[in-house]
C-alpha positions as a printed NumPy array, in Angstrom:
array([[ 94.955,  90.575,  78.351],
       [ 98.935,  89.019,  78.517],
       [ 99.53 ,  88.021,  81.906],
       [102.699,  91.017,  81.943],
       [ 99.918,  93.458,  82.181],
       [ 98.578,  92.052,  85.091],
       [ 99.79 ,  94.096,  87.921],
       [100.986,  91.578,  90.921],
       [100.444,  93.17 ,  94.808],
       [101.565,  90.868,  97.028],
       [103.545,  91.051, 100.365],
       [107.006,  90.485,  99.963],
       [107.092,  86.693, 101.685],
       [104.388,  85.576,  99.356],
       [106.481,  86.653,  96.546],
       [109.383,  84.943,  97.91 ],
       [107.248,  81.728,  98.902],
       [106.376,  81.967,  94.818],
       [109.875,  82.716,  93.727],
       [111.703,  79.754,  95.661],
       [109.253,  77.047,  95.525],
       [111.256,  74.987,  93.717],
       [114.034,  75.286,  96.078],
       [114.304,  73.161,  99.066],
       [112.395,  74.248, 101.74 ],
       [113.69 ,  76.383, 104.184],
       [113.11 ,  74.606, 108.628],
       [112.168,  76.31 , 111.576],
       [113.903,  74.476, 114.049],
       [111.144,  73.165, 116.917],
       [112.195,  70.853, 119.916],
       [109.783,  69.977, 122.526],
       [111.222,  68.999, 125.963],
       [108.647,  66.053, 126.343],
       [109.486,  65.411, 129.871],
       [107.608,  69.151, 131.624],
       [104.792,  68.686, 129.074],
       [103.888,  65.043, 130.404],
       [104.393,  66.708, 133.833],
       [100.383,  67.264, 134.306],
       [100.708,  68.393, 137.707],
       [103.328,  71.542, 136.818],
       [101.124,  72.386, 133.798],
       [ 98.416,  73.034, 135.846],
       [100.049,  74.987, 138.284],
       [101.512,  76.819, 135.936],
       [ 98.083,  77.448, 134.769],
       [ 97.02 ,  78.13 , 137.704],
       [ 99.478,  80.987, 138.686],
       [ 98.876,  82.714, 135.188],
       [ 95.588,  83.057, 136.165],
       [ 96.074,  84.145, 139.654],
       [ 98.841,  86.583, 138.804],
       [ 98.175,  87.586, 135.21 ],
       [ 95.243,  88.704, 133.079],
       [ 93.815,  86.707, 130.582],
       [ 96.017,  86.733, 127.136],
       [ 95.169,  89.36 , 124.895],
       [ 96.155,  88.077, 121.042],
       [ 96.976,  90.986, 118.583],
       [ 98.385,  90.702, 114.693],
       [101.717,  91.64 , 114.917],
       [101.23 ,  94.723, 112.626],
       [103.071,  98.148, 112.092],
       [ 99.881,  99.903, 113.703],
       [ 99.854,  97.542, 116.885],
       [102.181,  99.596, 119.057],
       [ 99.345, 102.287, 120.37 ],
       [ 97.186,  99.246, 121.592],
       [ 99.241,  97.599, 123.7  ],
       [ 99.009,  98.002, 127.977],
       [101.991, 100.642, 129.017],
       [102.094,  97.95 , 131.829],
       [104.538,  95.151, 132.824],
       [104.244,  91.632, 131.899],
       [104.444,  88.817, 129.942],
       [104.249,  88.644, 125.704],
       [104.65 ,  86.17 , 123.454],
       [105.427,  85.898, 119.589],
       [103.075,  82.849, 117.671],
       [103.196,  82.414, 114.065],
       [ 99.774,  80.782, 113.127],
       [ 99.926,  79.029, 109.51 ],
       [ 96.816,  79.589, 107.637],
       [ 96.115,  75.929, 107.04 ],
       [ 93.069,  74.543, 109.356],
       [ 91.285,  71.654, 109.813],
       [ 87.968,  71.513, 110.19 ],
       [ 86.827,  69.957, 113.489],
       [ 83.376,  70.357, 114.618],
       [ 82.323,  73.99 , 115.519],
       [ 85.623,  74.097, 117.585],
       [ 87.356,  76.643, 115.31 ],
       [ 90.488,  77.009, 117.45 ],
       [ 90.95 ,  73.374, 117.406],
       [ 91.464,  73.241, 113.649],
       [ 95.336,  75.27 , 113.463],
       [ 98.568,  74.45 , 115.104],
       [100.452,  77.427, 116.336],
       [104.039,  77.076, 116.862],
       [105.231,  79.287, 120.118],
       [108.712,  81.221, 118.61 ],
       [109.534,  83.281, 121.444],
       [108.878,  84.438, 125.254],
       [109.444,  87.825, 126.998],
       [108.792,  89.615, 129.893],
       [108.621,  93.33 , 130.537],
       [109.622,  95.244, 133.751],
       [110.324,  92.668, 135.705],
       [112.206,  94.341, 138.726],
       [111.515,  97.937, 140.414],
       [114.654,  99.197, 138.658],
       [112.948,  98.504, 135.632],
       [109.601, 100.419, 135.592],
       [109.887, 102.156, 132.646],
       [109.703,  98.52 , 130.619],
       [106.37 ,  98.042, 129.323],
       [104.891,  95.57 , 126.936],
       [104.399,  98.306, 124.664],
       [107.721,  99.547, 124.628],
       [109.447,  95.903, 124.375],
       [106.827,  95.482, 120.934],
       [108.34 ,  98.847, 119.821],
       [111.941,  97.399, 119.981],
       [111.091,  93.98 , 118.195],
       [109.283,  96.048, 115.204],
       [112.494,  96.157, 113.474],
       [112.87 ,  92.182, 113.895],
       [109.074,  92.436, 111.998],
       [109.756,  94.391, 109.263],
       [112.921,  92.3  , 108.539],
       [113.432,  91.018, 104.524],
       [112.434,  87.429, 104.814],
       [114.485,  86.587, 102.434],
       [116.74 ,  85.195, 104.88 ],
       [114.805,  82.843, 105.494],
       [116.699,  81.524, 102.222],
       [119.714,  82.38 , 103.537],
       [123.249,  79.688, 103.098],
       [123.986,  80.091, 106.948],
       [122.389,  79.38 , 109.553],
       [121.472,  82.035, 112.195],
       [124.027,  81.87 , 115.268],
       [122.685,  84.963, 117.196],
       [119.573,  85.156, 119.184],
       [119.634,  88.861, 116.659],
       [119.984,  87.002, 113.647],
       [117.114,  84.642, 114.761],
       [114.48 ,  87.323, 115.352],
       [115.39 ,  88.726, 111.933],
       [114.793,  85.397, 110.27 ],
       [111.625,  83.769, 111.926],
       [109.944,  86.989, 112.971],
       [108.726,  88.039, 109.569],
       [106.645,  85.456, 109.039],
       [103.37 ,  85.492, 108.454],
       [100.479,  85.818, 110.026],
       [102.265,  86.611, 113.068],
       [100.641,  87.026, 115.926],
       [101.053,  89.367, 119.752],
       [100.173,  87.685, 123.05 ],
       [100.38 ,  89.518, 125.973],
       [ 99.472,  89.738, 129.426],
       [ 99.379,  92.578, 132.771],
       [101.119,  90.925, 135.439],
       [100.739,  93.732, 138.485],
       [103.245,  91.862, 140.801],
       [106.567,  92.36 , 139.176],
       [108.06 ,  89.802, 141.821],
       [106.263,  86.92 , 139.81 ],
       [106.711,  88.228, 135.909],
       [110.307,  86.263, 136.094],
       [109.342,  83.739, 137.348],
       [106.534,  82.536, 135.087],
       [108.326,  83.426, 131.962],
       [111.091,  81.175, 133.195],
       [108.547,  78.549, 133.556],
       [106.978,  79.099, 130.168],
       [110.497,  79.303, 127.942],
       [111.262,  75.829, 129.955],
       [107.764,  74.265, 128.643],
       [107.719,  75.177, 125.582],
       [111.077,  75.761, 124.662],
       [110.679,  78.401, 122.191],
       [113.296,  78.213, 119.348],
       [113.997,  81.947, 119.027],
       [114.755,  81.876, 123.201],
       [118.529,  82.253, 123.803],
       [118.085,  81.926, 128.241],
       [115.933,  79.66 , 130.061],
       [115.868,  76.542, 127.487],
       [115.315,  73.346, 129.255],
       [118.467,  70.849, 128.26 ],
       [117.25 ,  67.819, 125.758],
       [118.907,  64.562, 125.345],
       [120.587,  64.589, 122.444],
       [119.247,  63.027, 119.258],
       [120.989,  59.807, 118.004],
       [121.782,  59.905, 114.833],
       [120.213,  62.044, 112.114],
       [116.122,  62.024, 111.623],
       [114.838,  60.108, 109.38 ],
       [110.884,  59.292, 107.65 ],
       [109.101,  56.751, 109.802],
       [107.723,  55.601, 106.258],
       [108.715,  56.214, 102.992],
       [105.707,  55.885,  99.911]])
């Protein structure tokens, strides 16, 4: 059997990982504000008010299908692309893969805004998930927090986190204090300011 007979079903970004591999590759830009993560004392209470004001996170694949699973409440949600690589590390399977944090949200966080649920803000960034990532490849880069969610959000595997927060008074509040932790790249508000790099990166070691 010639390999043209073969028929190929994959999802579109493996084909595109496939077709540009020869290409350089394309970044996802990630800066962590080092100074609130060394902060033990304001991670904790951070941690600490997510637990007394939130439920624990519920983690969904971003899928097509999610939408009808998610609370009709108000609350907190968070996109995480998970690479597939893992180490292995004991029996501590969630040890073994770095996620990388891409963006931060909140839904109905005022009493004007009741009818905002986490279900209805996923509805709204489905479009961002079903985006061509082949713009990923893209010349230019993205200059709109738009044209960011089209480019990083359809990668995959892509995952949901949300959580009920019944006390709207404190949803804005904690997702303030998450975006300035983590500093999620696809975040346009809320960023913590970074010192500026000098001079352009370069290999601690080259082979």
């Amino acid at each position: 059997m010639s390999f043209s007979s073969v028929p190929v079903r994959r999802d579109p970004l493996t084909r595109l990982v496939h077709r540009h591999r020869e290409e350089d590759s394309p970044a996802l830009p990630i800066e962590v504000g080092l100074l609130r993560m060394l902060d033990v004392e304001s991670c904790r209470q951070l941690d600490q008010d997510l637990r007394d004001f939130a439920s624990p996170w519920e983690v969904y694949q971003a899928t097509e299908a999610l939408q009808a699973s998610l609370p009709d409440l108000p609350g907190l949600y968070m996109f995480v692309w998970r690479p597939e690589f893992q180490f292995s590390v004991d029996s501590r399977a969630s040890h073994g893969s770095f996620p990388q944090l891409l963006y931060v949200g909140q839904a109905g966080a005022s009493r004007t805004d009741d009818g905002n649920t986490i279900r209805r803000r996923y509805r709204e960034y489905s479009r961002y998930l079903q985006a061509s990532p082949e713009s990923l490849w893209a010349d230019t880069e993205p200059k709109t927090r738009e044209q960011r969610l089209s480019r990083y959000l359809p990668l995959r595997p892509m995952e949901f986190w949300c959580t009920t927060v019944p006390d709207r008074n404190q949803i804005r509040g904690l997702e303030k204090r998450l975006i300035r932790l983590w500093n999620p790249p696809l975040n346009d508000s809320d960023r913590p300011k970074l010192r500026g790099r000098l001079g352009a990166p370069r290999a601690a070691w080259t082979s």
